[in-house]
């Protein structure tokens, strides 16, 4: 995970024939306003790519409170009083607690243990109450909840524990008596009614020290401490693998340990040894996404969960090069060697016999059998490919020497293209690594345009792990574009061996990233439209691609058209001497801001004003501060701007082809924390990168920016030198398909995505295959802007049968739909 970043009615011909299954020349004449004709031809005697059982999986990162308050079933927030300003500037050790009487967070030598740094000193006749997550502690009538607390008291200290909401008691209260040194005390609650606004109170009759106050539902997924409804939704996907624990959690912050030598550093990379053993002895850590992570959900639980849902575990370890905007290589050979050894120990923890050091620790936690680890990833989205790869190779060498059967996965940085991507891929190819992890978050249009991305990849080079991707929203339109793209992933399953949508989970009250596959609060969960697409593909993968072809869409022909714009992102900047000139030399716009800025319309955030003959955006915290001028019908023009960064984290943005607030192009100079410049295209609010290069913007320097737009080609100049160019002419093909064969059943699975507002009447030729006359059909069909919510499931699978199957037959795929036909072979 990295921080920052027109439908077509078909007419004539399509694109080139590709291996296995793609779009070919053909005719698709619209015979009515709401119907378009297509043809699909299947070659059942041919053999396409083999699809591994692990093709599709899930990526779990503790973002959007996916762990504490999410998949980890603990109901008490900040149970160990470890919240700190290091996690979030608003946090204190008593965040989520209210005190009646006297209570003080303490961090002296009387603590529970060295890694559990803070505890609560509660006075006599005093109490503390926990507010849980979201609206409170959620309980269900008749369900059992296990309470526990670690306590220390010089004299007998009676503790009264109650569970209530504003309407009264939720369960019969319990009493325990603490005395002597630190010890764990337990009680059981049975909820007498259902509530989502509960509060847990611990009251003391005498002075007492408290830590690790816990309330866990007894009914967890397979009894392993995970929230049942969330785990069941993930299990229902039938994922082939679980990638964990990140993401930006892995490669940000200090690489030091949580110990005295580092001063108990809180902002650390996720290090697996911190997360195993008894929960009261596990470290705590600042979460990159702005809150605390307790590590109650740790490596043992991840491995256990993967096993419980029948998925391959795929852990990610830090490579000692930070990413996600931090971009620093750690030059400490001893520390690097320690992390390499930690990785070898991780493999032993997962696979080693109970007689080994780390296999014994696994067994003591309750799992004597190995977890069968086969794949491991080193690093995540490093923006310094040379520094990363030098360290990656040392990990590889050490792992290969001791565990030659483990596949070690590299990565290609945070984007789908650009200098970092190209450099990383060259390094990976030259070293013939096993697999390369690609990440990208782009617009629906990009996913419809790039179905052929992997058609041209080297079949003999490193394999691809598409570890993170999403189309920038949770509407059905987003899910349709992803489904269309997934047909290309399957067609290229000999290259793309693993793929996972990201992120997996989001608490609706704590969202750092959108979109997300599964949403939840403290009492309910629901799958997005994207979840339904992922579930449909994962449940109907097949074992081998069957070659097939289909008719498709003509290429784009209209020129790039639109007004011009200026913007900033977490930066203040000044603009001057804006001039737009038509291809014939006509001046369309000229503004030196010697007067006012009346020709500019402010459509974004921020604060704009004319100052000393410049147009200045002065709010350093504001993002996407767009102002625009001109005619949306302009095309074939030259844009000149003089831009100066005044302060802030990034550079400035110059827009062209501006149709409205959600549809435009902009040249983002000094973006991504002033590390990269790129041209991004926004379509209906979703952005994708068209061209990017590493680079920074100097504060106080005036830059001359020139953009030449001709047809669908754009050339960009920085201070008179050509910076780059691109041609945006790929069709956003709305009709995509792939056919696979299920080896176990013999079924042909015809998978068709129709991401347009017209039905697709399709002639299907099965190439002489002997088939049954009836197909089992699963359809996802909804309006493009449909979304699923807690109370309404607008996008849901509908199952039916189709009795008209023959060697050649016609099937009409509904507008805005994903359809799977399972056809039995005879």
CSV table of N, CA and C in Angstrom, one decimal, residues 34 312 352 507:
chain,number,residue,atom,x,y,z
A,34,UNK,N,-30.3,-0.2,-27.4
A,34,UNK,CA,-29.9,-0.8,-26.2
A,34,UNK,C,-29.3,-2.2,-26.4
A,312,UNK,N,-2.7,-20.4,1.3
A,312,UNK,CA,-1.2,-20.4,1.4
A,312,UNK,C,-0.8,-19.1,2.2
A,352,UNK,N,9.6,-25.4,10.9
A,352,UNK,CA,10.6,-26.2,11.6
A,352,UNK,C,10.0,-27.3,12.5
A,507,UNK,N,-13.0,-0.4,8.6
A,507,UNK,CA,-14.0,0.0,9.6
A,507,UNK,C,-14.6,1.4,9.1
